JSON list of C-alpha atoms in Angstrom, two decimals:
[
{"chain": "C", "resi": 48, "resn": "THR", "atom": "CA", "xyz": [-0.18, -0.38, -0.04]},
{"chain": "C", "resi": 49, "resn": "ARG", "atom": "CA", "xyz": [1.44, 3.44, -0.96]},
{"chain": "C", "resi": 50, "resn": "GLY", "atom": "CA", "xyz": [-0.15, 7.19, 1.69]},
{"chain": "C", "resi": 51, "resn": "ALA", "atom": "CA", "xyz": [-1.13, 9.38, 0.11]},
{"chain": "C", "resi": 52, "resn": "ALA", "atom": "CA", "xyz": [2.54, 10.76, -0.92]},
{"chain": "C", "resi": 53, "resn": "GLY", "atom": "CA", "xyz": [2.87, 8.25, -2.82]},
{"chain": "C", "resi": 54, "resn": "GLN", "atom": "CA", "xyz": [0.10, 8.68, -5.04]},
{"chain": "C", "resi": 55, "resn": "ARG", "atom": "CA", "xyz": [1.03, 11.98, -5.36]},
{"chain": "C", "resi": 56, "resn": "GLU", "atom": "CA", "xyz": [4.61, 11.27, -6.81]},
{"chain": "C", "resi": 57, "resn": "ILE", "atom": "CA", "xyz": [2.06, 8.51, -9.37]},
{"chain": "C", "resi": 58, "resn": "GLY", "atom": "CA", "xyz": [-0.04, 10.90, -10.11]},
{"chain": "C", "resi": 59, "resn": "PHE", "atom": "CA", "xyz": [-3.08, 9.09, -9.21]},
{"chain": "C", "resi": 60, "resn": "ASP", "atom": "CA", "xyz": [-5.23, 7.76, -6.56]},
{"chain": "C", "resi": 61, "resn": "TRP", "atom": "CA", "xyz": [-4.40, 4.14, -5.78]},
{"chain": "C", "resi": 62, "resn": "PRO", "atom": "CA", "xyz": [-7.93, 2.12, -6.10]},
{"chain": "C", "resi": 63, "resn": "PRO", "atom": "CA", "xyz": [-7.30, -1.60, -4.94]},
{"chain": "C", "resi": 64, "resn": "ALA", "atom": "CA", "xyz": [-7.57, -3.11, -7.97]},
{"chain": "C", "resi": 65, "resn": "LEU", "atom": "CA", "xyz": [-5.03, -0.75, -9.14]},
{"chain": "C", "resi": 66, "resn": "ALA", "atom": "CA", "xyz": [-2.22, -3.22, -8.74]},
{"chain": "C", "resi": 67, "resn": "ALA", "atom": "CA", "xyz": [-3.60, -5.91, -10.89]},
{"chain": "C", "resi": 68, "resn": "ARG", "atom": "CA", "xyz": [-4.09, -3.52, -14.15]},
{"chain": "C", "resi": 69, "resn": "ALA", "atom": "CA", "xyz": [-0.59, -1.87, -12.96]},
{"chain": "C", "resi": 70, "resn": "ALA", "atom": "CA", "xyz": [0.69, -5.72, -13.83]},
{"chain": "C", "resi": 71, "resn": "TRP", "atom": "CA", "xyz": [-0.73, -5.97, -17.18]},
{"chain": "C", "resi": 72, "resn": "PRO", "atom": "CA", "xyz": [1.58, -4.03, -18.94]},
{"chain": "C", "resi": 73, "resn": "VAL", "atom": "CA", "xyz": [4.65, -5.52, -17.15]},
{"chain": "C", "resi": 74, "resn": "GLY", "atom": "CA", "xyz": [3.33, -9.18, -17.86]},
{"chain": "C", "resi": 75, "resn": "ALA", "atom": "CA", "xyz": [2.37, -7.92, -21.87]},
{"chain": "C", "resi": 76, "resn": "THR", "atom": "CA", "xyz": [6.14, -6.17, -22.25]},
{"chain": "C", "resi": 77, "resn": "THR", "atom": "CA", "xyz": [7.50, -9.55, -21.17]},
{"chain": "C", "resi": 78, "resn": "ALA", "atom": "CA", "xyz": [5.28, -11.93, -23.50]},
{"chain": "C", "resi": 79, "resn": "ALA", "atom": "CA", "xyz": [6.79, -9.48, -26.17]},
{"chain": "C", "resi": 80, "resn": "ALA", "atom": "CA", "xyz": [10.26, -10.12, -25.52]},
{"chain": "C", "resi": 81, "resn": "ARG", "atom": "CA", "xyz": [9.91, -13.66, -25.22]},
{"chain": "C", "resi": 82, "resn": "VAL", "atom": "CA", "xyz": [8.52, -13.38, -28.63]},
{"chain": "C", "resi": 83, "resn": "ALA", "atom": "CA", "xyz": [11.47, -11.44, -29.81]},
{"chain": "C", "resi": 84, "resn": "TRP", "atom": "CA", "xyz": [14.05, -12.98, -28.80]},
{"chain": "C", "resi": 85, "resn": "SER", "atom": "CA", "xyz": [12.31, -16.77, -29.49]},
{"chain": "C", "resi": 86, "resn": "ASP", "atom": "CA", "xyz": [14.56, -18.65, -32.13]},
{"chain": "C", "resi": 87, "resn": "GLY", "atom": "CA", "xyz": [13.81, -19.14, -35.06]},
{"chain": "C", "resi": 88, "resn": "ALA", "atom": "CA", "xyz": [12.49, -16.60, -38.46]},
{"chain": "C", "resi": 89, "resn": "GLU", "atom": "CA", "xyz": [9.56, -15.56, -35.71]},
{"chain": "C", "resi": 90, "resn": "GLY", "atom": "CA", "xyz": [12.05, -13.63, -33.66]},
{"chain": "C", "resi": 91, "resn": "GLY", "atom": "CA", "xyz": [13.36, -10.66, -34.09]},
{"chain": "C", "resi": 92, "resn": "VAL", "atom": "CA", "xyz": [11.23, -7.15, -33.33]},
{"chain": "C", "resi": 93, "resn": "SER", "atom": "CA", "xyz": [8.01, -7.33, -31.51]},
{"chain": "C", "resi": 94, "resn": "ALA", "atom": "CA", "xyz": [5.61, -4.54, -30.05]},
{"chain": "C", "resi": 95, "resn": "SER", "atom": "CA", "xyz": [3.54, -4.22, -26.52]},
{"chain": "C", "resi": 96, "resn": "LEU", "atom": "CA", "xyz": [0.51, -1.99, -26.70]},
{"chain": "C", "resi": 97, "resn": "GLY", "atom": "CA", "xyz": [1.78, -0.70, -23.36]},
{"chain": "C", "resi": 98, "resn": "GLY", "atom": "CA", "xyz": [4.33, -0.90, -22.11]},
{"chain": "C", "resi": 99, "resn": "GLY", "atom": "CA", "xyz": [7.35, 2.12, -21.06]},
{"chain": "C", "resi": 100, "resn": "THR", "atom": "CA", "xyz": [6.72, 2.97, -17.51]},
{"chain": "C", "resi": 101, "resn": "HIS", "atom": "CA", "xyz": [10.18, 4.15, -17.39]},
{"chain": "C", "resi": 102, "resn": "HIS", "atom": "CA", "xyz": [9.35, 6.94, -14.09]},
{"chain": "C", "resi": 103, "resn": "ALA", "atom": "CA", "xyz": [8.56, 3.70, -11.91]},
{"chain": "C", "resi": 104, "resn": "ASN", "atom": "CA", "xyz": [11.42, 2.63, -9.78]},
{"chain": "C", "resi": 105, "resn": "ALA", "atom": "CA", "xyz": [11.75, -0.09, -7.64]},
{"chain": "C", "resi": 106, "resn": "GLY", "atom": "CA", "xyz": [10.46, 0.48, -4.40]},
{"chain": "C", "resi": 107, "resn": "GLN", "atom": "CA", "xyz": [7.69, 3.61, -5.72]},
{"chain": "C", "resi": 108, "resn": "GLY", "atom": "CA", "xyz": [6.18, 4.85, -8.70]},
{"chain": "C", "resi": 109, "resn": "SER", "atom": "CA", "xyz": [6.05, 7.88, -10.09]},
{"chain": "C", "resi": 110, "resn": "GLY", "atom": "CA", "xyz": [5.12, 10.29, -13.31]},
{"chain": "C", "resi": 111, "resn": "TYR", "atom": "CA", "xyz": [1.56, 7.68, -13.85]},
{"chain": "C", "resi": 112, "resn": "CYS", "atom": "CA", "xyz": [4.17, 4.83, -13.69]},
{"chain": "C", "resi": 113, "resn": "VAL", "atom": "CA", "xyz": [3.55, 2.07, -11.17]},
{"chain": "C", "resi": 114, "resn": "PHE", "atom": "CA", "xyz": [5.42, -0.90, -12.09]},
{"chain": "C", "resi": 115, "resn": "ASN", "atom": "CA", "xyz": [8.39, -0.60, -14.42]},
{"chain": "C", "resi": 116, "resn": "ASP", "atom": "CA", "xyz": [7.66, -2.95, -17.16]},
{"chain": "C", "resi": 117, "resn": "VAL", "atom": "CA", "xyz": [11.56, -2.67, -18.75]},
{"chain": "C", "resi": 118, "resn": "ALA", "atom": "CA", "xyz": [12.61, -3.72, -15.88]},
{"chain": "C", "resi": 119, "resn": "VAL", "atom": "CA", "xyz": [10.95, -6.51, -14.59]},
{"chain": "C", "resi": 120, "resn": "ALA", "atom": "CA", "xyz": [11.08, -7.68, -18.16]},
{"chain": "C", "resi": 121, "resn": "ALA", "atom": "CA", "xyz": [15.27, -7.08, -18.46]},
{"chain": "C", "resi": 122, "resn": "ARG", "atom": "CA", "xyz": [15.31, -9.37, -15.36]},
{"chain": "C", "resi": 123, "resn": "LEU", "atom": "CA", "xyz": [13.10, -11.98, -16.39]},
{"chain": "C", "resi": 124, "resn": "MET", "atom": "CA", "xyz": [15.00, -12.16, -19.81]},
{"chain": "C", "resi": 125, "resn": "GLN", "atom": "CA", "xyz": [17.97, -12.47, -18.46]},
{"chain": "C", "resi": 126, "resn": "ALA", "atom": "CA", "xyz": [16.76, -15.43, -16.02]},
{"chain": "C", "resi": 127, "resn": "GLU", "atom": "CA", "xyz": [15.10, -17.57, -18.96]},
{"chain": "C", "resi": 128, "resn": "TRP", "atom": "CA", "xyz": [18.67, -16.94, -20.93]},
{"chain": "C", "resi": 129, "resn": "HIS", "atom": "CA", "xyz": [20.70, -18.17, -18.02]},
{"chain": "C", "resi": 130, "resn": "ARG", "atom": "CA", "xyz": [18.84, -21.16, -17.25]},
{"chain": "C", "resi": 131, "resn": "ARG", "atom": "CA", "xyz": [18.28, -22.20, -20.36]},
{"chain": "C", "resi": 132, "resn": "ARG", "atom": "CA", "xyz": [21.79, -21.30, -22.12]},
{"chain": "C", "resi": 133, "resn": "ARG", "atom": "CA", "xyz": [24.59, -21.07, -19.02]},
{"chain": "C", "resi": 134, "resn": "ALA", "atom": "CA", "xyz": [25.49, -17.58, -20.37]},
{"chain": "C", "resi": 135, "resn": "LEU", "atom": "CA", "xyz": [24.68, -13.92, -19.98]},
{"chain": "C", "resi": 136, "resn": "LEU", "atom": "CA", "xyz": [22.39, -11.67, -21.30]},
{"chain": "C", "resi": 137, "resn": "GLN", "atom": "CA", "xyz": [23.50, -8.32, -22.38]},
{"chain": "C", "resi": 138, "resn": "VAL", "atom": "CA", "xyz": [20.22, -6.08, -22.34]},
{"chain": "C", "resi": 139, "resn": "ALA", "atom": "CA", "xyz": [20.37, -2.56, -23.62]},
{"chain": "C", "resi": 140, "resn": "VAL", "atom": "CA", "xyz": [17.23, 0.45, -23.43]},
{"chain": "C", "resi": 141, "resn": "ILE", "atom": "CA", "xyz": [16.92, 3.09, -26.29]},
{"chain": "C", "resi": 142, "resn": "ASP", "atom": "CA", "xyz": [14.42, 5.65, -24.54]},
{"chain": "C", "resi": 143, "resn": "LEU", "atom": "CA", "xyz": [12.92, 8.40, -26.96]},
{"chain": "C", "resi": 144, "resn": "ASP", "atom": "CA", "xyz": [10.14, 9.40, -25.09]},
{"chain": "C", "resi": 145, "resn": "VAL", "atom": "CA", "xyz": [9.80, 12.70, -24.64]},
{"chain": "C", "resi": 146, "resn": "HIS", "atom": "CA", "xyz": [10.37, 12.60, -20.72]},
{"chain": "C", "resi": 147, "resn": "GLN", "atom": "CA", "xyz": [14.29, 11.05, -18.80]},
{"chain": "C", "resi": 148, "resn": "GLY", "atom": "CA", "xyz": [13.79, 7.47, -18.06]},
{"chain": "C", "resi": 149, "resn": "ASN", "atom": "CA", "xyz": [14.72, 8.34, -14.97]},
{"chain": "C", "resi": 150, "resn": "GLY", "atom": "CA", "xyz": [13.21, 4.99, -12.80]},
{"chain": "C", "resi": 151, "resn": "THR", "atom": "CA", "xyz": [14.95, 2.78, -15.48]},
{"chain": "C", "resi": 152, "resn": "ALA", "atom": "CA", "xyz": [18.51, 4.39, -14.70]},
{"chain": "C", "resi": 153, "resn": "ALA", "atom": "CA", "xyz": [18.26, 4.44, -11.30]},
{"chain": "C", "resi": 154, "resn": "ILE", "atom": "CA", "xyz": [17.59, 0.69, -11.09]},
{"chain": "C", "resi": 155, "resn": "PHE", "atom": "CA", "xyz": [20.27, -0.65, -13.50]},
{"chain": "C", "resi": 156, "resn": "ALA", "atom": "CA", "xyz": [22.84, 2.29, -12.29]},
{"chain": "C", "resi": 157, "resn": "ASP", "atom": "CA", "xyz": [25.71, 0.57, -11.92]},
{"chain": "C", "resi": 158, "resn": "ASP", "atom": "CA", "xyz": [24.64, -3.03, -13.58]},
{"chain": "C", "resi": 159, "resn": "ASP", "atom": "CA", "xyz": [27.29, -3.15, -17.01]},
{"chain": "C", "resi": 160, "resn": "THR", "atom": "CA", "xyz": [24.51, -5.85, -18.03]},
{"chain": "C", "resi": 161, "resn": "VAL", "atom": "CA", "xyz": [22.19, -3.46, -18.99]},
{"chain": "C", "resi": 162, "resn": "PHE", "atom": "CA", "xyz": [22.67, -0.16, -20.99]},
{"chain": "C", "resi": 163, "resn": "THR", "atom": "CA", "xyz": [20.47, 2.51, -20.65]},
{"chain": "C", "resi": 164, "resn": "PHE", "atom": "CA", "xyz": [20.23, 5.88, -23.65]},
{"chain": "C", "resi": 165, "resn": "SER", "atom": "CA", "xyz": [17.77, 8.75, -23.18]},
{"chain": "C", "resi": 166, "resn": "MET", "atom": "CA", "xyz": [16.99, 10.83, -25.05]},
{"chain": "C", "resi": 167, "resn": "HIS", "atom": "CA", "xyz": [14.81, 13.42, -24.02]},
{"chain": "C", "resi": 168, "resn": "GLY", "atom": "CA", "xyz": [13.28, 17.04, -23.22]},
{"chain": "C", "resi": 169, "resn": "GLU", "atom": "CA", "xyz": [16.15, 18.77, -21.27]},
{"chain": "C", "resi": 170, "resn": "ARG", "atom": "CA", "xyz": [14.11, 21.30, -19.42]},
{"chain": "C", "resi": 171, "resn": "ASN", "atom": "CA", "xyz": [10.52, 18.73, -18.77]},
{"chain": "C", "resi": 172, "resn": "PHE", "atom": "CA", "xyz": [9.89, 16.39, -16.01]},
{"chain": "C", "resi": 173, "resn": "PRO", "atom": "CA", "xyz": [11.70, 14.46, -14.27]},
{"chain": "C", "resi": 174, "resn": "PHE", "atom": "CA", "xyz": [13.16, 17.23, -12.62]},
{"chain": "C", "resi": 175, "resn": "ARG", "atom": "CA", "xyz": [15.45, 15.63, -10.84]},
{"chain": "C", "resi": 176, "resn": "LYS", "atom": "CA", "xyz": [17.29, 13.03, -14.05]},
{"chain": "C", "resi": 177, "resn": "SER", "atom": "CA", "xyz": [18.53, 9.91, -12.42]},
{"chain": "C", "resi": 178, "resn": "PRO", "atom": "CA", "xyz": [21.57, 9.65, -14.56]},
{"chain": "C", "resi": 179, "resn": "SER", "atom": "CA", "xyz": [21.47, 6.94, -17.91]},
{"chain": "C", "resi": 180, "resn": "ASP", "atom": "CA", "xyz": [24.18, 5.52, -19.13]},
{"chain": "C", "resi": 181, "resn": "LEU", "atom": "CA", "xyz": [24.07, 7.63, -22.49]},
{"chain": "C", "resi": 182, "resn": "ASP", "atom": "CA", "xyz": [21.02, 11.01, -21.73]},
{"chain": "C", "resi": 183, "resn": "VAL", "atom": "CA", "xyz": [21.02, 12.85, -24.52]},
{"chain": "C", "resi": 184, "resn": "GLY", "atom": "CA", "xyz": [19.41, 16.33, -23.35]},
{"chain": "C", "resi": 185, "resn": "LEU", "atom": "CA", "xyz": [17.39, 18.24, -26.40]},
{"chain": "C", "resi": 186, "resn": "PRO", "atom": "CA", "xyz": [16.21, 21.96, -25.41]},
{"chain": "C", "resi": 187, "resn": "ASP", "atom": "CA", "xyz": [12.67, 23.27, -26.02]},
{"chain": "C", "resi": 188, "resn": "GLY", "atom": "CA", "xyz": [10.95, 23.66, -29.09]},
{"chain": "C", "resi": 189, "resn": "CYS", "atom": "CA", "xyz": [13.31, 21.33, -31.03]},
{"chain": "C", "resi": 190, "resn": "THR", "atom": "CA", "xyz": [12.38, 20.33, -34.72]},
{"chain": "C", "resi": 191, "resn": "ASP", "atom": "CA", "xyz": [13.06, 17.27, -36.82]},
{"chain": "C", "resi": 192, "resn": "ASP", "atom": "CA", "xyz": [16.02, 18.36, -38.00]},
{"chain": "C", "resi": 193, "resn": "VAL", "atom": "CA", "xyz": [17.65, 19.41, -34.34]},
{"chain": "C", "resi": 194, "resn": "TYR", "atom": "CA", "xyz": [15.99, 16.46, -32.97]},
{"chain": "C", "resi": 195, "resn": "LEU", "atom": "CA", "xyz": [17.17, 13.70, -35.57]},
{"chain": "C", "resi": 196, "resn": "ASP", "atom": "CA", "xyz": [20.82, 15.08, -36.15]},
{"chain": "C", "resi": 197, "resn": "ALA", "atom": "CA", "xyz": [20.87, 14.64, -32.62]},
{"chain": "C", "resi": 198, "resn": "LEU", "atom": "CA", "xyz": [19.71, 11.27, -32.45]},
{"chain": "C", "resi": 199, "resn": "ARG", "atom": "CA", "xyz": [22.17, 9.50, -35.77]},
{"chain": "C", "resi": 200, "resn": "PRO", "atom": "CA", "xyz": [24.55, 10.44, -33.69]},
{"chain": "C", "resi": 201, "resn": "ALA", "atom": "CA", "xyz": [23.39, 9.39, -30.09]},
{"chain": "C", "resi": 202, "resn": "LEU", "atom": "CA", "xyz": [22.55, 5.87, -31.51]},
{"chain": "C", "resi": 203, "resn": "ALA", "atom": "CA", "xyz": [26.40, 5.98, -32.93]},
{"chain": "C", "resi": 204, "resn": "THR", "atom": "CA", "xyz": [27.91, 6.39, -30.16]},
{"chain": "C", "resi": 205, "resn": "VAL", "atom": "CA", "xyz": [25.84, 3.36, -28.60]},
{"chain": "C", "resi": 206, "resn": "TRP", "atom": "CA", "xyz": [26.45, 0.53, -31.00]},
{"chain": "C", "resi": 207, "resn": "GLN", "atom": "CA", "xyz": [30.44, 1.80, -29.95]},
{"chain": "C", "resi": 208, "resn": "ARG", "atom": "CA", "xyz": [30.08, 2.02, -26.31]},
{"chain": "C", "resi": 209, "resn": "LEU", "atom": "CA", "xyz": [28.31, -1.79, -27.02]},
{"chain": "C", "resi": 210, "resn": "ALA", "atom": "CA", "xyz": [30.94, -3.42, -28.94]},
{"chain": "C", "resi": 211, "resn": "ALA", "atom": "CA", "xyz": [32.38, -5.07, -26.47]},
{"chain": "C", "resi": 212, "resn": "ARG", "atom": "CA", "xyz": [29.28, -6.54, -24.93]},
{"chain": "C", "resi": 213, "resn": "PRO", "atom": "CA", "xyz": [26.41, -6.57, -27.42]},
{"chain": "C", "resi": 214, "resn": "PRO", "atom": "CA", "xyz": [23.04, -6.42, -26.47]},
{"chain": "C", "resi": 215, "resn": "GLY", "atom": "CA", "xyz": [20.52, -9.77, -27.56]},
{"chain": "C", "resi": 216, "resn": "LEU", "atom": "CA", "xyz": [18.04, -7.52, -26.85]},
{"chain": "C", "resi": 217, "resn": "VAL", "atom": "CA", "xyz": [16.71, -4.00, -26.49]},
{"chain": "C", "resi": 218, "resn": "PHE", "atom": "CA", "xyz": [13.89, -2.24, -25.45]},
{"chain": "C", "resi": 219, "resn": "TYR", "atom": "CA", "xyz": [12.56, 0.72, -27.70]},
{"chain": "C", "resi": 220, "resn": "VAL", "atom": "CA", "xyz": [10.95, 3.04, -25.30]},
{"chain": "C", "resi": 221, "resn": "ALA", "atom": "CA", "xyz": [9.54, 4.99, -28.73]},
{"chain": "C", "resi": 222, "resn": "GLY", "atom": "CA", "xyz": [6.93, 7.84, -27.62]},
{"chain": "C", "resi": 223, "resn": "ALA", "atom": "CA", "xyz": [3.89, 9.40, -29.46]},
{"chain": "C", "resi": 224, "resn": "ASP", "atom": "CA", "xyz": [4.49, 12.80, -27.08]},
{"chain": "C", "resi": 225, "resn": "PRO", "atom": "CA", "xyz": [7.59, 14.35, -28.94]},
{"chain": "C", "resi": 226, "resn": "HIS", "atom": "CA", "xyz": [5.34, 15.52, -31.18]},
{"chain": "C", "resi": 227, "resn": "GLU", "atom": "CA", "xyz": [4.66, 19.20, -32.14]},
{"chain": "C", "resi": 228, "resn": "GLY", "atom": "CA", "xyz": [0.46, 18.06, -30.82]},
{"chain": "C", "resi": 229, "resn": "ASP", "atom": "CA", "xyz": [1.69, 17.11, -27.61]},
{"chain": "C", "resi": 230, "resn": "ARG", "atom": "CA", "xyz": [0.41, 18.82, -24.12]},
{"chain": "C", "resi": 231, "resn": "LEU", "atom": "CA", "xyz": [3.66, 17.95, -22.28]},
{"chain": "C", "resi": 232, "resn": "GLY", "atom": "CA", "xyz": [6.11, 17.33, -24.48]},
{"chain": "C", "resi": 233, "resn": "ARG", "atom": "CA", "xyz": [7.45, 20.44, -25.74]},
{"chain": "C", "resi": 234, "resn": "LEU", "atom": "CA", "xyz": [9.15, 19.47, -28.64]},
{"chain": "C", "resi": 235, "resn": "LYS", "atom": "CA", "xyz": [7.77, 20.21, -31.89]},
{"chain": "C", "resi": 236, "resn": "LEU", "atom": "CA", "xyz": [8.38, 16.72, -34.14]},
{"chain": "C", "resi": 237, "resn": "THR", "atom": "CA", "xyz": [6.00, 16.31, -36.81]},
{"chain": "C", "resi": 238, "resn": "THR", "atom": "CA", "xyz": [4.17, 12.59, -37.84]},
{"chain": "C", "resi": 239, "resn": "ALA", "atom": "CA", "xyz": [7.15, 12.24, -40.40]},
{"chain": "C", "resi": 240, "resn": "GLY", "atom": "CA", "xyz": [10.03, 13.17, -37.53]},
{"chain": "C", "resi": 241, "resn": "LEU", "atom": "CA", "xyz": [8.74, 10.50, -35.44]},
{"chain": "C", "resi": 242, "resn": "ALA", "atom": "CA", "xyz": [8.27, 7.95, -38.71]},
{"chain": "C", "resi": 243, "resn": "ALA", "atom": "CA", "xyz": [12.23, 8.65, -39.70]},
{"chain": "C", "resi": 244, "resn": "ARG", "atom": "CA", "xyz": [12.97, 8.21, -35.49]},
{"chain": "C", "resi": 245, "resn": "ASP", "atom": "CA", "xyz": [11.03, 4.64, -35.56]},
{"chain": "C", "resi": 246, "resn": "GLU", "atom": "CA", "xyz": [12.78, 3.72, -39.03]},
{"chain": "C", "resi": 247, "resn": "ILE", "atom": "CA", "xyz": [16.34, 4.73, -37.56]},
{"chain": "C", "resi": 248, "resn": "VAL", "atom": "CA", "xyz": [16.55, 2.66, -34.93]},
{"chain": "C", "resi": 249, "resn": "LEU", "atom": "CA", "xyz": [14.72, -0.30, -35.84]},
{"chain": "C", "resi": 250, "resn": "ASP", "atom": "CA", "xyz": [16.57, -0.27, -39.26]},
{"chain": "C", "resi": 251, "resn": "ALA", "atom": "CA", "xyz": [19.94, 0.10, -36.94]},
{"chain": "C", "resi": 252, "resn": "LEU", "atom": "CA", "xyz": [18.65, -3.12, -34.87]},
{"chain": "C", "resi": 253, "resn": "ARG", "atom": "CA", "xyz": [17.03, -4.69, -37.85]},
{"chain": "C", "resi": 254, "resn": "GLU", "atom": "CA", "xyz": [21.07, -4.92, -39.60]},
{"chain": "C", "resi": 255, "resn": "ARG", "atom": "CA", "xyz": [23.05, -5.77, -36.57]},
{"chain": "C", "resi": 256, "resn": "ARG", "atom": "CA", "xyz": [20.34, -8.60, -36.21]},
{"chain": "C", "resi": 257, "resn": "ILE", "atom": "CA", "xyz": [19.65, -7.73, -32.18]},
{"chain": "C", "resi": 258, "resn": "PRO", "atom": "CA", "xyz": [16.15, -8.59, -31.13]},
{"chain": "C", "resi": 259, "resn": "ALA", "atom": "CA", "xyz": [13.63, -5.83, -30.44]},
{"chain": "C", "resi": 260, "resn": "VAL", "atom": "CA", "xyz": [10.95, -5.45, -28.37]},
{"chain": "C", "resi": 261, "resn": "VAL", "atom": "CA", "xyz": [9.05, -2.08, -29.07]},
{"chain": "C", "resi": 262, "resn": "LEU", "atom": "CA", "xyz": [7.21, -0.01, -26.80]},
{"chain": "C", "resi": 263, "resn": "MET", "atom": "CA", "xyz": [4.28, 3.00, -26.86]},
{"chain": "C", "resi": 264, "resn": "ALA", "atom": "CA", "xyz": [5.46, 4.71, -23.57]},
{"chain": "C", "resi": 265, "resn": "GLY", "atom": "CA", "xyz": [3.82, 8.21, -23.28]},
{"chain": "C", "resi": 266, "resn": "GLY", "atom": "CA", "xyz": [0.49, 10.62, -25.05]},
{"chain": "C", "resi": 267, "resn": "TYR", "atom": "CA", "xyz": [-1.21, 13.23, -24.26]},
{"chain": "C", "resi": 268, "resn": "GLY", "atom": "CA", "xyz": [-2.13, 14.96, -27.88]},
{"chain": "C", "resi": 269, "resn": "HIS", "atom": "CA", "xyz": [-4.32, 18.14, -27.44]},
{"chain": "C", "resi": 270, "resn": "VAL", "atom": "CA", "xyz": [-6.01, 15.78, -29.99]},
{"chain": "C", "resi": 271, "resn": "VAL", "atom": "CA", "xyz": [-6.49, 12.15, -28.72]},
{"chain": "C", "resi": 272, "resn": "ASP", "atom": "CA", "xyz": [-6.63, 10.62, -32.70]},
{"chain": "C", "resi": 273, "resn": "THR", "atom": "CA", "xyz": [-3.28, 12.41, -33.11]},
{"chain": "C", "resi": 274, "resn": "THR", "atom": "CA", "xyz": [-1.34, 10.64, -30.22]},
{"chain": "C", "resi": 275, "resn": "VAL", "atom": "CA", "xyz": [-3.18, 7.45, -31.25]},
{"chain": "C", "resi": 276, "resn": "ASP", "atom": "CA", "xyz": [-1.94, 7.92, -35.25]},
{"chain": "C", "resi": 277, "resn": "VAL", "atom": "CA", "xyz": [1.89, 8.36, -34.01]},
{"chain": "C", "resi": 278, "resn": "HIS", "atom": "CA", "xyz": [1.56, 4.62, -32.11]},
{"chain": "C", "resi": 279, "resn": "LEU", "atom": "CA", "xyz": [-0.15, 3.21, -34.97]},
{"chain": "C", "resi": 280, "resn": "GLN", "atom": "CA", "xyz": [2.31, 4.75, -36.95]},
{"chain": "C", "resi": 281, "resn": "THR", "atom": "CA", "xyz": [5.06, 2.75, -34.43]},
{"chain": "C", "resi": 282, "resn": "LEU", "atom": "CA", "xyz": [3.58, -0.35, -34.99]},
{"chain": "C", "resi": 283, "resn": "ARG", "atom": "CA", "xyz": [3.54, -0.39, -39.09]},
{"chain": "C", "resi": 284, "resn": "ILE", "atom": "CA", "xyz": [7.02, 0.58, -38.92]},
{"chain": "C", "resi": 285, "resn": "ALA", "atom": "CA", "xyz": [7.70, -2.19, -36.41]},
{"chain": "C", "resi": 286, "resn": "GLN", "atom": "CA", "xyz": [5.97, -4.59, -38.51]},
{"chain": "C", "resi": 287, "resn": "ARG", "atom": "CA", "xyz": [7.56, -3.76, -41.34]},
{"chain": "C", "resi": 288, "resn": "ALA", "atom": "CA", "xyz": [10.85, -4.52, -39.58]},
{"chain": "C", "resi": 289, "resn": "GLN", "atom": "CA", "xyz": [9.61, -7.76, -38.69]},
{"chain": "C", "resi": 290, "resn": "ALA", "atom": "CA", "xyz": [8.41, -8.54, -41.69]},
{"chain": "C", "resi": 291, "resn": "ALA", "atom": "CA", "xyz": [12.41, -7.74, -43.50]},
{"chain": "C", "resi": 292, "resn": "TRP", "atom": "CA", "xyz": [13.63, -10.04, -40.66]},
{"chain": "C", "resi": 293, "resn": "ALA", "atom": "CA", "xyz": [12.01, -12.57, -41.10]},
{"chain": "C", "resi": 294, "resn": "ARG", "atom": "CA", "xyz": [12.63, -12.54, -45.26]},
{"chain": "C", "resi": 295, "resn": "ALA", "atom": "CA", "xyz": [16.54, -12.16, -43.70]},
{"chain": "C", "resi": 296, "resn": "SER", "atom": "CA", "xyz": [15.53, -15.20, -41.49]},
{"chain": "C", "resi": 297, "resn": "THR", "atom": "CA", "xyz": [14.71, -17.22, -44.40]},
{"chain": "C", "resi": 298, "resn": "ALA", "atom": "CA", "xyz": [16.71, -16.15, -47.46]}
]
């Protein structure tokens, strides 16, 4: 149970059914992770309609996030991988939600088996940020060109730093909230710019044959349909990436 302060930190009241409801995205992300790194042509890219609850810490929810689905799924996949293969599964988190993934960063601080990368609005929530392995803070009003010009070298840095321990699984926390129509985002990306973002990330993962779990994360559009459209666009791009992965697996 959580008192009033804990509920304020999460951002909403704590009715009795909330814990069960909040566990569903954790299960969905874990199921998607199992699909992504399964052996054979069916593996590659998977997605969950929920997930990306990256503000939740190990002992406290925050920022509309009760449980950190990425952290739970990463640990479960590492345990399952070790049981099956007696080997260590390296994991990476690419978090492009407009808000920094402070909970994920804090949970995996000083853990060299999980690499955390967050690119986010520097002046946006959370105002006390837990350091990721790599953080890129963006100015308010950031447009497509500025954003993508920051993303490409940041990803190059990620691959360089992971060269000695390449990940066997990546969680891609996409987020619709960098969109120009988002109430909380403070950035100015277009729908086309977010499509380019998703393609850059998923093409890089597919080229490196790194299984990926795509998560929707945040989105708070003035027009709800715009947020839905951005999330659906991410899913379509993930679907194309999976189709390309499957073709390469059977070639």
